[in-house]
Amino acid sequence: MDGSQDSTLPRISLARSARRWWNDAAAREGRGAAARRLLSVLAEFVRDSTPERRRRRYGDAEYDWDHRVNTTSAAVGWRDRLLGLFHSPYQPTESVLFHEMIEAFGEHTGIDLSEFVFVDLGSGKGRTLLMASDYPFRRIVGVELLPALHETAKQNLSCYHGKSQKCFAIESIRGDATEFLFPDAPTLLYLFNPFPESGMRRLIANLEQSLRTHPRAVYVLYHNPLLEHVLGDSAVLKKICGTHQYAVYASG
Ligand SMILES: C[S@@+](CC[C@H](N)C(=O)[O-])C[C@H]1O[C@@H](n2cnc3c(N)ncnc32)[C@H](O)[C@@H]1O
């Protein structure tokens, strides 16, 4: 998958997403536990639709207000929120934390960011792409599964003018990020829990294959690393630093 396939992808089907979620969950934890989890996921969806919860999602609108963009999780339609439960719900990275992570990453590794492509797999409305453009990355790429979020990301990219912007080669690609064709260049891969475990395993296998074909420096900056054991199982990625909020892995 690369940018050229952008408009040819089929619409994301709710039934197919739910079926895939069910097959994964039933295989991993058994049908009884999967059914209980499905009920709790649907109950969470109903709770999340109350006016109080919807109001709360506007709580992170400061970034949007400051930059005149639309990146909050508040204005996401019910269908995309339901799809999000079967893939991974959209939630943008908080801006102060993002900058803290990138600064700490830069200090720890001492790398020259201008040699690196910044890739966010599961990039939603593109907030990280905008924030990453404050750094002199060689290029910035986001991949988002849900068409509505990808379209909003494209609008955000076209109207964004950051005072401290240093990278202008930015794109949002619509597609399944587990099938992403990684660039051959040195890469900083950013992940904020975009997939369930099966997707994360596919992604890491894909990255390992890419590293075997094109050995190069690749770092993974994993925010809120709920599935860190998947990276821990990798033969080519080694953890180099982290806190309770993020973990950084490097190709060996
Ligand atoms: C927690 S949000 C993170 C958003 C963004 N990376 C950020 O940090 O601001 C996860 C995103 O991953 C997307 N996603 C889920 N599965 C995906 C897949 N297979 N391919 C691409 N995007 C996916 C969701 O639609 C959602 O927008």
Coordinates of C-alpha atoms in Angstrom, one line a residue, residues 101 105 109 188 219-222 228 238-242 246-250:
M101 CA 8.4 12.8 23.5
F105 CA 13.8 11.1 21.7
T109 CA 19.4 9.3 20.2
L188 CA 10.8 7.4 12.9
Y219 CA 13.1 3.9 15.5
V220 CA 9.6 3.2 16.9
L221 CA 8.2 5.8 19.3
Y222 CA 5.2 4.0 20.9
E228 CA 4.6 -3.5 24.2
K238 CA 15.5 -3.4 20.9
K239 CA 14.1 -1.1 23.5
I240 CA 16.4 1.9 24.1
C241 CA 14.4 4.2 26.5
G242 CA 11.0 5.1 27.7
Y246 CA 5.9 5.9 25.9
A247 CA 8.6 3.4 24.8
V248 CA 11.3 3.8 22.1
Y249 CA 12.6 0.9 20.1
A250 CA 15.5 0.9 17.6

